[in-house]
mmCIF file of C-alpha atoms in Angstrom:
data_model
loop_
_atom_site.group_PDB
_atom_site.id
_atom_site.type_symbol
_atom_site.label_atom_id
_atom_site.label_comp_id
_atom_site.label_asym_id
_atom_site.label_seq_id
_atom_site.Cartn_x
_atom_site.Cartn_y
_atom_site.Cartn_z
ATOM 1 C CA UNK A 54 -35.018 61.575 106.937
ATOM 2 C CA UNK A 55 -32.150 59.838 107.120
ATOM 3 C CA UNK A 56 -30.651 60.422 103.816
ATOM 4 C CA UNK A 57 -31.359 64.003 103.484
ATOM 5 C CA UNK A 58 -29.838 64.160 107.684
ATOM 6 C CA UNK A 59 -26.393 62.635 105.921
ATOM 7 C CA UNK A 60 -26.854 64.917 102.808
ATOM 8 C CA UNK A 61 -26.565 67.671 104.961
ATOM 9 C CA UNK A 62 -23.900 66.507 107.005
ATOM 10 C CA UNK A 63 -22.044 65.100 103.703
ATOM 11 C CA UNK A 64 -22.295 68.616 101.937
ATOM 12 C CA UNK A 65 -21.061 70.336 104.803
ATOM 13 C CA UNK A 66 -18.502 68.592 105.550
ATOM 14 C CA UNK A 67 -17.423 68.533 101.644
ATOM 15 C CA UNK A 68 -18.347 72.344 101.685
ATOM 16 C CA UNK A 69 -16.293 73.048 104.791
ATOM 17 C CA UNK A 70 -12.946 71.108 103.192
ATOM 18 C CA UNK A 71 -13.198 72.590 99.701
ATOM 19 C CA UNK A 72 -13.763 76.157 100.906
ATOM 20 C CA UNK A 73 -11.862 75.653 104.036
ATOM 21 C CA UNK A 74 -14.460 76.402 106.197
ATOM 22 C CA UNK A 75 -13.722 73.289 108.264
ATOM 23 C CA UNK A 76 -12.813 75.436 111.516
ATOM 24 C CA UNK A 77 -16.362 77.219 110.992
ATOM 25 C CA UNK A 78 -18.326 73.537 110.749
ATOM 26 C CA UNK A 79 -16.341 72.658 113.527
ATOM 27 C CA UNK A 80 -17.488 75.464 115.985
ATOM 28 C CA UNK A 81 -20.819 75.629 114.510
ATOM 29 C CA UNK A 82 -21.549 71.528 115.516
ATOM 30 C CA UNK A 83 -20.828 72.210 119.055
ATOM 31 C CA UNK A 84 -22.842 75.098 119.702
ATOM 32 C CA UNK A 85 -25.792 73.579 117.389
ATOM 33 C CA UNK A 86 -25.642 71.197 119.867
ATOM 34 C CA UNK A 87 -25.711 73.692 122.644
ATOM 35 C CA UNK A 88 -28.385 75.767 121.180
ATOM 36 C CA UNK A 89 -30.976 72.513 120.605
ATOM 37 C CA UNK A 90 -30.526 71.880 124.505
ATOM 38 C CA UNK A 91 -31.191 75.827 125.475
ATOM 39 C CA UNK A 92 -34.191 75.329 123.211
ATOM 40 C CA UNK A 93 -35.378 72.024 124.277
ATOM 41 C CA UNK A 94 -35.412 73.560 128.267
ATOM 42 C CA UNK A 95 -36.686 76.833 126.702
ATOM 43 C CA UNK A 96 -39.659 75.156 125.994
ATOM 44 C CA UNK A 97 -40.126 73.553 129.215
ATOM 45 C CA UNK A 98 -41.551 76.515 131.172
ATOM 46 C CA UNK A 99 -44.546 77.471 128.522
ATOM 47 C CA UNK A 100 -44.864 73.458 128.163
ATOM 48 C CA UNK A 101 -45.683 73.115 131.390
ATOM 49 C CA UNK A 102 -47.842 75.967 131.909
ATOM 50 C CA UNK A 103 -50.218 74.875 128.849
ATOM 51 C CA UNK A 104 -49.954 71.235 129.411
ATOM 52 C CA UNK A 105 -51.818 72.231 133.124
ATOM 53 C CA UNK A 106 -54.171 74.021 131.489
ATOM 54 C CA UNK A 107 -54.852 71.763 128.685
ATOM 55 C CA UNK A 108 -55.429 69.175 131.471
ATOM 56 C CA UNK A 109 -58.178 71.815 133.042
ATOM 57 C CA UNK A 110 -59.993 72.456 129.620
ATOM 58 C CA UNK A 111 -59.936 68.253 129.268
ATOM 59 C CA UNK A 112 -61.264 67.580 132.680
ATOM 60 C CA UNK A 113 -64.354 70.575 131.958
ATOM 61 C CA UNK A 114 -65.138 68.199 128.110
ATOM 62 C CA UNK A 115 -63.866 71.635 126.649
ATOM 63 C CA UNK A 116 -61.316 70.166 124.119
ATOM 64 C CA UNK A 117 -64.132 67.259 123.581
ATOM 65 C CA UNK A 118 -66.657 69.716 122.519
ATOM 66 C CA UNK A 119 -64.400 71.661 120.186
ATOM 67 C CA UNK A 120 -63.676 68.322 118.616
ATOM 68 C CA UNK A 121 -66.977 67.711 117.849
ATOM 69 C CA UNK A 122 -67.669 71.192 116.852
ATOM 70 C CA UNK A 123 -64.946 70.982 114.044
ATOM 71 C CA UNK A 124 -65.827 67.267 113.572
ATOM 72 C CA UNK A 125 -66.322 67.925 109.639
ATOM 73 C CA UNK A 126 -63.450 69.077 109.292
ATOM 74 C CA UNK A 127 -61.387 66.437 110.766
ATOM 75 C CA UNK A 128 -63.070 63.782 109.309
ATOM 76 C CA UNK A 129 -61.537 64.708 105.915
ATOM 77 C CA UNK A 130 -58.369 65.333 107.606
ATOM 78 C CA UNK A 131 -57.661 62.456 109.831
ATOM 79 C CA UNK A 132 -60.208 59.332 108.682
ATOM 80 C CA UNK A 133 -58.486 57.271 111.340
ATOM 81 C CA UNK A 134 -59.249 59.227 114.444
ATOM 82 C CA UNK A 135 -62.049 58.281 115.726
ATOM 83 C CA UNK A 136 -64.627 60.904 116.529
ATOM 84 C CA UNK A 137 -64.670 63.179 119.190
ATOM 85 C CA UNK A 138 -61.187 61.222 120.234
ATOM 86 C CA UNK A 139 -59.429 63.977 122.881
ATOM 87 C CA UNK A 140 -56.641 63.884 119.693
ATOM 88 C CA UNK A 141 -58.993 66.131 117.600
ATOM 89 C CA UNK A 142 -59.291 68.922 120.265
ATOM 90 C CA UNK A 143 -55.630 68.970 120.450
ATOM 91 C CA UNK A 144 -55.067 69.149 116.860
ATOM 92 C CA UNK A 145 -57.930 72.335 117.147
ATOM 93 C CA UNK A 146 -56.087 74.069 119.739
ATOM 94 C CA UNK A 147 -53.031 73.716 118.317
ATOM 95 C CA UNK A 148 -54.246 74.945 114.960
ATOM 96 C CA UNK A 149 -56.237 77.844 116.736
ATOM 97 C CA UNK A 150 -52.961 79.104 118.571
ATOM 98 C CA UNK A 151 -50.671 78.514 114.960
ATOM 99 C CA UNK A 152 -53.395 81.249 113.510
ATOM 100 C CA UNK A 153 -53.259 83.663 115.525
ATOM 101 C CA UNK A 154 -49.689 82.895 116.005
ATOM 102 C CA UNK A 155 -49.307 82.374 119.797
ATOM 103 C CA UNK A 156 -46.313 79.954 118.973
ATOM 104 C CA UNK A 157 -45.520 79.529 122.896
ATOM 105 C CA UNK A 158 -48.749 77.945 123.151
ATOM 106 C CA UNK A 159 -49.260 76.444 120.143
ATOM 107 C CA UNK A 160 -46.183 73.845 120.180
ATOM 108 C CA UNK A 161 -47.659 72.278 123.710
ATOM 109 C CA UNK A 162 -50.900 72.072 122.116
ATOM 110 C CA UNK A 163 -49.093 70.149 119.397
ATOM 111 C CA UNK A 164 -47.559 68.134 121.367
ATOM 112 C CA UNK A 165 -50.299 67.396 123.459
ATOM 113 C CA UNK A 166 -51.766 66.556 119.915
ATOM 114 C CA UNK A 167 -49.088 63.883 119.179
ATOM 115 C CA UNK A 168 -49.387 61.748 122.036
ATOM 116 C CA UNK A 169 -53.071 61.603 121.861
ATOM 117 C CA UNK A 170 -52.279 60.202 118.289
ATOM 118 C CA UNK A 171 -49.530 58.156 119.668
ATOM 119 C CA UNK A 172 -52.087 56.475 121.519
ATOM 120 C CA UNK A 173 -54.077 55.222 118.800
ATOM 121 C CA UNK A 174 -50.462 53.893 116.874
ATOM 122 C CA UNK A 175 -50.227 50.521 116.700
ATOM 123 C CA UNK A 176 -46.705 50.931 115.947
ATOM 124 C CA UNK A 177 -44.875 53.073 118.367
ATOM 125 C CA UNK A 178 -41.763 53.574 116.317
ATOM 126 C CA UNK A 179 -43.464 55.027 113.435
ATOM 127 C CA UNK A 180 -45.543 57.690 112.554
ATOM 128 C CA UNK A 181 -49.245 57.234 111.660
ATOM 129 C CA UNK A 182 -50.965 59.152 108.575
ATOM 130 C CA UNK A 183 -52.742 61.284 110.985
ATOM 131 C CA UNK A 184 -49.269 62.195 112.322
ATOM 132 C CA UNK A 185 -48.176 62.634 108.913
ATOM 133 C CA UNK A 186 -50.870 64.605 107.801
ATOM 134 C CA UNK A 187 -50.339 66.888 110.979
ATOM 135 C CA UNK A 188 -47.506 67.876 110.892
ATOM 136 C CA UNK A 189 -47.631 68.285 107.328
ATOM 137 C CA UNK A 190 -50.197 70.768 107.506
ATOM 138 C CA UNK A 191 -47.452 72.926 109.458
ATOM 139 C CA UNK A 192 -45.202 73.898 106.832
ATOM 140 C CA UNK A 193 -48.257 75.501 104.948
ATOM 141 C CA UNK A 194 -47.307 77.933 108.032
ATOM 142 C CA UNK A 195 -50.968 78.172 109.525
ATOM 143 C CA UNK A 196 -50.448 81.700 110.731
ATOM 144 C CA UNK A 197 -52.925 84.188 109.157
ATOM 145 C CA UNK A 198 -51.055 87.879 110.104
ATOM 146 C CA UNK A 199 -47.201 87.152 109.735
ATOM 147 C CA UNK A 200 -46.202 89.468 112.519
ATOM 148 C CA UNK A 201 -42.427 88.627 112.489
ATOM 149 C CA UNK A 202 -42.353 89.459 108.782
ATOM 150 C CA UNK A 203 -44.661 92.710 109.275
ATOM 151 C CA UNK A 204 -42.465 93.654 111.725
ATOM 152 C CA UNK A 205 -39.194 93.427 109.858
ATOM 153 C CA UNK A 206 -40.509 95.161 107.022
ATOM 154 C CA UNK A 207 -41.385 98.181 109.479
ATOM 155 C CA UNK A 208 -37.927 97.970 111.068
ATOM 156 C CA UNK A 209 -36.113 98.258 107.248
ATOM 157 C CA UNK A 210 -38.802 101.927 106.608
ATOM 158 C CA UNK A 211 -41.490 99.778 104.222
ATOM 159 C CA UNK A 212 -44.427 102.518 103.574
ATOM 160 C CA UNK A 213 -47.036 99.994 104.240
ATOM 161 C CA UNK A 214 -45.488 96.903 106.397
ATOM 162 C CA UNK A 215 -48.579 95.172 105.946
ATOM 163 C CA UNK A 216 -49.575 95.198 102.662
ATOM 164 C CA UNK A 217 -48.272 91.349 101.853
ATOM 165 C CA UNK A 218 -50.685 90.061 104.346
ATOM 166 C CA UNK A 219 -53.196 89.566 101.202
ATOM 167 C CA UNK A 220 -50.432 87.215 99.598
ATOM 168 C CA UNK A 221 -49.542 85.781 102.587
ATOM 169 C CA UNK A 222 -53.311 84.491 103.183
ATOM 170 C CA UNK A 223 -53.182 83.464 99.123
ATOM 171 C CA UNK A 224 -49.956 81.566 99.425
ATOM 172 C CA UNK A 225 -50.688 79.772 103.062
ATOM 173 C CA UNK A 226 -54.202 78.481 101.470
ATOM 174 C CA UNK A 227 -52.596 77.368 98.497
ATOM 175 C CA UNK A 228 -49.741 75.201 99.933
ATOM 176 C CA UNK A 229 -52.524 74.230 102.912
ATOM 177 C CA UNK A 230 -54.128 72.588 99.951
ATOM 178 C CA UNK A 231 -50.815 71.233 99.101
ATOM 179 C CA UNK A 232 -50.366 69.953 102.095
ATOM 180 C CA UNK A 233 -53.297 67.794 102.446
ATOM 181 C CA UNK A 234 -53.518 66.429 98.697
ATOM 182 C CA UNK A 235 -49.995 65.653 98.660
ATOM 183 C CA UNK A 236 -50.290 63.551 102.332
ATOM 184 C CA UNK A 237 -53.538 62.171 101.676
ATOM 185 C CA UNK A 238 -51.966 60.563 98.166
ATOM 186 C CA UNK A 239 -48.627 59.667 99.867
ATOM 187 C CA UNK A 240 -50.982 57.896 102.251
ATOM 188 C CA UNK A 241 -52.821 55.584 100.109
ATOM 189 C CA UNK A 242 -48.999 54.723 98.003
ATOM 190 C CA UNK A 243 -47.733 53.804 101.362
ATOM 191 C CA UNK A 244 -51.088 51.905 102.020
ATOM 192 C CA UNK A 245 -50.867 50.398 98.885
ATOM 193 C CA UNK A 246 -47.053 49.444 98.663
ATOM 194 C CA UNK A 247 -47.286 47.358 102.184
ATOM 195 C CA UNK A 248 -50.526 45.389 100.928
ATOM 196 C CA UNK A 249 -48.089 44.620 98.140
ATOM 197 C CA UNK A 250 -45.636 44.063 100.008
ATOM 198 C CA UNK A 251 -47.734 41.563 102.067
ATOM 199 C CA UNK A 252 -48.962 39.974 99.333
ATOM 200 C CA UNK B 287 -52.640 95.812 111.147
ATOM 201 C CA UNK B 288 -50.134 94.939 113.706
ATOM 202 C CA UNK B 289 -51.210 96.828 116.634
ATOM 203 C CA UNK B 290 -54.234 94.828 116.248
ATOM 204 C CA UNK B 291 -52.252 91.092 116.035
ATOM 205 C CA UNK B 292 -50.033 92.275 118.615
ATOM 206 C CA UNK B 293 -52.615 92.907 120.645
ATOM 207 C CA UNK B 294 -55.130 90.330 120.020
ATOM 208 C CA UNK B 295 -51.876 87.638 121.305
ATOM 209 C CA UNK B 296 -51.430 90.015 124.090
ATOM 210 C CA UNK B 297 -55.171 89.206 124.967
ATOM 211 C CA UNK B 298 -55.922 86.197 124.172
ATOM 212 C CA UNK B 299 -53.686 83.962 126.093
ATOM 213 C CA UNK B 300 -54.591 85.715 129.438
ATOM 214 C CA UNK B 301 -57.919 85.641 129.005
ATOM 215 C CA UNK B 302 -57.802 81.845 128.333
ATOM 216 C CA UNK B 303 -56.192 81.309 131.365
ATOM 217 C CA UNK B 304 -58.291 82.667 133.214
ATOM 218 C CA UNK B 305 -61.323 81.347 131.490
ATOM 219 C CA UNK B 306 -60.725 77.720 131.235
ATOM 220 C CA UNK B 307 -60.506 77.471 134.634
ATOM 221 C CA UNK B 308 -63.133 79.590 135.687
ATOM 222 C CA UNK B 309 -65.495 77.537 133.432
ATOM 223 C CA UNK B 310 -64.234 73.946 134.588
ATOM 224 C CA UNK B 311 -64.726 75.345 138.414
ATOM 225 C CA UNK B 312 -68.341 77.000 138.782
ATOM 226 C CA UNK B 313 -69.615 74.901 135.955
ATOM 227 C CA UNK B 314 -67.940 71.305 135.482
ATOM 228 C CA UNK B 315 -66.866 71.744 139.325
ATOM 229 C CA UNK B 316 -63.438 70.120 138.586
ATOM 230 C CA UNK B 317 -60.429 70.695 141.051
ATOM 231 C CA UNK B 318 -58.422 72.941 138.774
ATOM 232 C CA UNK B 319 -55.458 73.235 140.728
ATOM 233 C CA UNK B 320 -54.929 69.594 141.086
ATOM 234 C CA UNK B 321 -56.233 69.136 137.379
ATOM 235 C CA UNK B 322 -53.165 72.004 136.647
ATOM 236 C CA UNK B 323 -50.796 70.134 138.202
ATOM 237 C CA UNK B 324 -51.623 66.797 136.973
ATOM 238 C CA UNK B 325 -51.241 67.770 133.139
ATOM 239 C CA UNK B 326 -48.079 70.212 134.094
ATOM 240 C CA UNK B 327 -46.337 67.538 135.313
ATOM 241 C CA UNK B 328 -45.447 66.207 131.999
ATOM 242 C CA UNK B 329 -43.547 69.386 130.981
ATOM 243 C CA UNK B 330 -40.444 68.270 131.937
ATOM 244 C CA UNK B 331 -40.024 65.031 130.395
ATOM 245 C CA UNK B 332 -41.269 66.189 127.062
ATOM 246 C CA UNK B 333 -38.430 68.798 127.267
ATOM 247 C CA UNK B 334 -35.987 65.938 127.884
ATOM 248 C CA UNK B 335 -37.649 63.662 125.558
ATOM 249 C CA UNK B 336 -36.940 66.277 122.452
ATOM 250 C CA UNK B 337 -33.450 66.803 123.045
ATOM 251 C CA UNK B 338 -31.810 63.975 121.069
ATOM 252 C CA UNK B 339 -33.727 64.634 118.110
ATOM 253 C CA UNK B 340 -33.105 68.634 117.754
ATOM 254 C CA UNK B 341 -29.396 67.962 118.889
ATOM 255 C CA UNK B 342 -29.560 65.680 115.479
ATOM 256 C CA UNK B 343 -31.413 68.161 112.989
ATOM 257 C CA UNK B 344 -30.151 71.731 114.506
ATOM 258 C CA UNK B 345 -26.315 70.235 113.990
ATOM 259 C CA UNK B 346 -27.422 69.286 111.057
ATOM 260 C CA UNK B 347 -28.254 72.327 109.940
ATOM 261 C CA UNK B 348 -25.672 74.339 111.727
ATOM 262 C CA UNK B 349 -22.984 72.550 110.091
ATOM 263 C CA UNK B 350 -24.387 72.955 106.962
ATOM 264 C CA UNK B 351 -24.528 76.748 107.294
ATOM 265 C CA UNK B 352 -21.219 77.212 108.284
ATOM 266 C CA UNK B 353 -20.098 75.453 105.665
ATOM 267 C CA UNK B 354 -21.344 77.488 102.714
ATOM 268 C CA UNK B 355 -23.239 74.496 101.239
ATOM 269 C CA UNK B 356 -25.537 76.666 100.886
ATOM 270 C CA UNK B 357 -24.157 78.318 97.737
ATOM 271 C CA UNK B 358 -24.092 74.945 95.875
ATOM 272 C CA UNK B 359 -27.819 74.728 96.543
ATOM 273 C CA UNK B 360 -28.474 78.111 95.186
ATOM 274 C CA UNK B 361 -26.005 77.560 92.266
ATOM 275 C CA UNK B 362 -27.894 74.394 91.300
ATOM 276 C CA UNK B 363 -31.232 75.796 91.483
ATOM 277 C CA UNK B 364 -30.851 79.119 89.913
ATOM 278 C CA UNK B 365 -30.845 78.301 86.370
ATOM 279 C CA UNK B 366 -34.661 76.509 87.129
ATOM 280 C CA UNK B 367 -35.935 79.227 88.204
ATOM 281 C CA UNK B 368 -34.322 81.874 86.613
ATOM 282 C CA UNK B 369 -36.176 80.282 83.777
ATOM 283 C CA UNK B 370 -39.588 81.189 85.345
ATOM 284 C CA UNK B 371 -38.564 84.866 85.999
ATOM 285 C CA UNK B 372 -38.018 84.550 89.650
ATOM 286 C CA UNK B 373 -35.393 86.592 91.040
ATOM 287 C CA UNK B 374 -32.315 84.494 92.312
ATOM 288 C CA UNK B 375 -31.609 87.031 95.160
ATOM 289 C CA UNK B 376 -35.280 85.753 96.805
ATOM 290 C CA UNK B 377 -33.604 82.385 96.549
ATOM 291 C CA UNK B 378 -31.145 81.347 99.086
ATOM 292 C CA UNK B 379 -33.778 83.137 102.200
ATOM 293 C CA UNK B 380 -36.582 80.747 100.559
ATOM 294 C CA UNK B 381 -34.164 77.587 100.554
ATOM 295 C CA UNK B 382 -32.977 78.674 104.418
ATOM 296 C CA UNK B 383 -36.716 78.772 105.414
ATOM 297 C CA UNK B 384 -37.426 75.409 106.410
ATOM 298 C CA UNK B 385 -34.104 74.820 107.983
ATOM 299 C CA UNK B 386 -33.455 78.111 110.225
ATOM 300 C CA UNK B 387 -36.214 80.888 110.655
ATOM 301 C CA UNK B 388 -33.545 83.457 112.148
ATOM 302 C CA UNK B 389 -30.977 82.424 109.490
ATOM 303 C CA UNK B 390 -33.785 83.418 106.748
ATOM 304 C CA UNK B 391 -35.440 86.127 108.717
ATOM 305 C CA UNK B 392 -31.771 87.623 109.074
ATOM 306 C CA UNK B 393 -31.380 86.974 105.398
ATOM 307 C CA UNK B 394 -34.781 88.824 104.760
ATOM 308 C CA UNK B 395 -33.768 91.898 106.849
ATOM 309 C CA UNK B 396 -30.338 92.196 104.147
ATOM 310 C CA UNK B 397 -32.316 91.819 101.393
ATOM 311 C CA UNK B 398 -34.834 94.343 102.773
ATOM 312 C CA UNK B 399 -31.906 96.671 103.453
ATOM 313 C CA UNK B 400 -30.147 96.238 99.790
ATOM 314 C CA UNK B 401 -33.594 95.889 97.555
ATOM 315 C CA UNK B 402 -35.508 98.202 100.165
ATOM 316 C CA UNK B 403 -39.105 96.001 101.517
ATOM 317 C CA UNK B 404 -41.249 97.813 99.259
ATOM 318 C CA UNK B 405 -39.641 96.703 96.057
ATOM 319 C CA UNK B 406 -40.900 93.864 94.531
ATOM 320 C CA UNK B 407 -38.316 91.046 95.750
ATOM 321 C CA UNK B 408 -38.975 92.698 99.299
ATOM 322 C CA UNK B 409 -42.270 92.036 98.882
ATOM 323 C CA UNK B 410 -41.787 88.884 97.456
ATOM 324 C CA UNK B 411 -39.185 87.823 99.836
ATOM 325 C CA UNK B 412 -41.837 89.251 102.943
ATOM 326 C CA UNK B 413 -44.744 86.828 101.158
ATOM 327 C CA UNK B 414 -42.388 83.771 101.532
ATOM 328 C CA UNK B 415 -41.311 84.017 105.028
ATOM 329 C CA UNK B 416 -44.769 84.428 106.012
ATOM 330 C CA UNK B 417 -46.304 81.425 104.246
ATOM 331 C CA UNK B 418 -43.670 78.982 104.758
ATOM 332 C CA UNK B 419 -42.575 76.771 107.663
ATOM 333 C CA UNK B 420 -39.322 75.546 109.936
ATOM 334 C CA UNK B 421 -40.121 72.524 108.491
ATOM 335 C CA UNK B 422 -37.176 70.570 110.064
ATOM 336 C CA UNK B 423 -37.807 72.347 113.336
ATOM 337 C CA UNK B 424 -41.372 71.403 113.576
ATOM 338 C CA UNK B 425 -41.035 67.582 113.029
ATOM 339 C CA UNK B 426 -37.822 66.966 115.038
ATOM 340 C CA UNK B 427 -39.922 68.632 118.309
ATOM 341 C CA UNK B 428 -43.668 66.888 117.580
ATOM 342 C CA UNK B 429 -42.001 63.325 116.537
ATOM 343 C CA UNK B 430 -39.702 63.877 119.314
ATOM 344 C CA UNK B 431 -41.811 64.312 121.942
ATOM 345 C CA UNK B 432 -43.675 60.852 121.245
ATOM 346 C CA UNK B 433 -40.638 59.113 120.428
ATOM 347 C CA UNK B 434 -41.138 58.330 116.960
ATOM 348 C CA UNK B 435 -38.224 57.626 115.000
ATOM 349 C CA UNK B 436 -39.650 56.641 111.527
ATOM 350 C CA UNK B 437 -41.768 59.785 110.203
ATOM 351 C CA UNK B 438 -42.479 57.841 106.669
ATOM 352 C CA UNK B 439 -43.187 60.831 104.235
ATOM 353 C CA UNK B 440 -43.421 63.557 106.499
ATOM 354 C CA UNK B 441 -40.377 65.338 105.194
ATOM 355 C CA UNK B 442 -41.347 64.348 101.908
ATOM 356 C CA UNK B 443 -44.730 65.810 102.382
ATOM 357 C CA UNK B 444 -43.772 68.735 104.014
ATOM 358 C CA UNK B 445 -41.047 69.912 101.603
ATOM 359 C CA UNK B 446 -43.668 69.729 99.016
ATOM 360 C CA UNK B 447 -45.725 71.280 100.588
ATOM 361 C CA UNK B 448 -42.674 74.460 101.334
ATOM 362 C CA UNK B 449 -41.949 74.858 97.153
ATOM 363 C CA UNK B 450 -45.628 75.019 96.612
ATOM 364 C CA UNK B 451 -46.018 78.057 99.160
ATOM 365 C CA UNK B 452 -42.747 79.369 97.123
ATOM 366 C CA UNK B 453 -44.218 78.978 93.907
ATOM 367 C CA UNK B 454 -47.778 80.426 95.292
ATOM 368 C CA UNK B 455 -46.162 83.198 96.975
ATOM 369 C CA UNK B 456 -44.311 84.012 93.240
ATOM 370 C CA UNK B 457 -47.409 83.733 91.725
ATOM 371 C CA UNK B 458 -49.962 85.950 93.864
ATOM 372 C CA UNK B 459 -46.817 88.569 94.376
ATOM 373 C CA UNK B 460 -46.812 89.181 90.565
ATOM 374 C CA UNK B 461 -50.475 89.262 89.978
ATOM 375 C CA UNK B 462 -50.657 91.880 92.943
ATOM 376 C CA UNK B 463 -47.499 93.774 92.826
#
């Protein structure tokens, strides 16, 4: 993270000088800025709302028993939670809403999600493999109809503005796949590397 | 298609509010309004918690877009997959993907209106955006809201795991189209 966070900052910066763009960087830092505070406090107001009723469906052993009814599952997923932990019925939520793409509600669920796991992190600083493998799992884009694309295609006249949804499913399985391979191997290198490195 | 996704979110979200509830009341017999509150109350911080981190990635980013980097990336990258028949105009709304979703869906909508969404970069383009992530987005709001600073091989992961939906959205696009 932090070399590809002064890549980007490095290439800009070189960018903005050689194409003397520096006036546009300029403007464009502040009202980043800006923006990531309207959209930290824009998601206070549907954080709140599901956080209260993610606290209801806890209290009724609702997120408990959809943890143990995707308990197969998750035990591929995330070895180290243990089962029917309150983490795993976040994680379900949060992957049910990212489906049918209710975003608004799927971020809380998320986040709800990461503190259970932060919970179970013996280091508080850094992120666990379940952490890893969860968020992860979210650039496969879990979303099975892309509505935003379907509806730009119908906005620019497409004769059939859902016709990619078949390749969308394809492509969102395949880098799903991706996803989990790819974190489960980085997670035994990393495993691997600090019983080296203890050695 | 869409009136029916459209609809089903419409749905859905009501109707769990209203059902959770009503469940955890007649049948668990929990308070729900003081449950409600209880787990609301953390809204706030978690909003406050976040900030630092997307301040860091969305400037980031922003900078980087104003700047025209951009182009360099593109102008690297081209010649690889040039090579494998992809079209370079799908590229620089694939590579914008995981940084900005409005910067790519806005660079979707152009290529849309110059290649029209029906011809096969439209199409291709369309495939993309809808099986790839704001990868930088996601992590900067989850790890921020438990106050983790080292993610380990997240991004590493998660990159990855953005070319492989590229490549997989390439593929299935000119098997189907």
């Amino acid at each position: 993270m932090n070399i590809v966070w002064l890549l980007l900052i490095g290439a800009a910066v070189i960018s903005g000088a050689v194409k003397g763009h520096m006036a546009d960087v300029s403007n464009a830092m502040f009202s980043s800025a800006t923006t990531a505070i309207e959209l930290a406090i824009g998601l206070v107001g549907g954080m709140t709302l599901f956080l209260g009723l993610m606290r209801v469906a806890d209290d009724a052993g609702l997120v408990k028993l959809l943890a143990r009814a995707l308990r197969p599952v998750f035990r591929v997923l995330f070895p180290d939670v243990p089962r029917d932990h309150p983490a795993l019925g976040a994680i379900a939520m949060n992957f049910g809403a990212n489906m049918l793409g209710l975003g608004d509600a799927a971020t809380p669920f998320g986040i709800k999600a990461m503190e259970e796991l932060q919970t179970l992190n013996p280091d508080k600083e850094s992120a666990t493999d379940a952490m890893c493998m969860f968020v992860t799992l979210h650039s496969s884009s879990l979303q099975i109809i892309p509505v935003m694309v379907i509806s730009l295609r119908a906005a620019a006249g497409s004769k059939n503005p859902s016709e990619t949804i078949v390749g969308t499913i394809f492509a969102t399985a395949m880098s799903m796949i991706v996803a989990i391979v790819v974190s489960r191997l980085f997670a035994r290198w990393f495993a691997l590397r600090k019983k080296a490195g203890a050695a | 298609m869409r009136e029916l996704a459209n609809s089903a979110s419409n749905w859905i979200v009501p109707l769990l509010i209203l059902g959770i509830p009503l469940y955890a009341y007649a049948v668990k017999r929990v308070r729900v309004y003081e449950s409600f509150i209880e787990g609301a109350k953390e809204g706030f911080t978690i909003g406050v918690r976040i900030m630092p981190y997307l301040v860091a990635i969305l400037v980031a980013i922003g900078m980087f877009r104003a700047s025209g980097a951009m182009d360099w990336l593109v102008w690297v990258i081209r010649p690889v997959v040039s090579w494998a028949g992809f079209p370079p105009e799908a590229l620089p709304s694939s590579l914008m993907r995981s940084l900005s979703g409005s910067a790519a869906f806005a660079m979707s909508s152009e290529i849309f209106k110059v290649n029209g969404p029906d011809s096969f970069i439209g199409r291709l383009v369309s495939v993309i955006q809808g099986s790839t992530e704001t990868t930088f987005y996601v992590m900067a709001v989850y790890f921020g809201a438990v106050a983790v600073r080292k993610t380990r091989y997240t991004l590493a992961a998660s990159l990855i795991t953005d070319v492989s939906g590229i490549v997989a959205a390439y593929v299935i696009c000119r098997l189907l189209f």
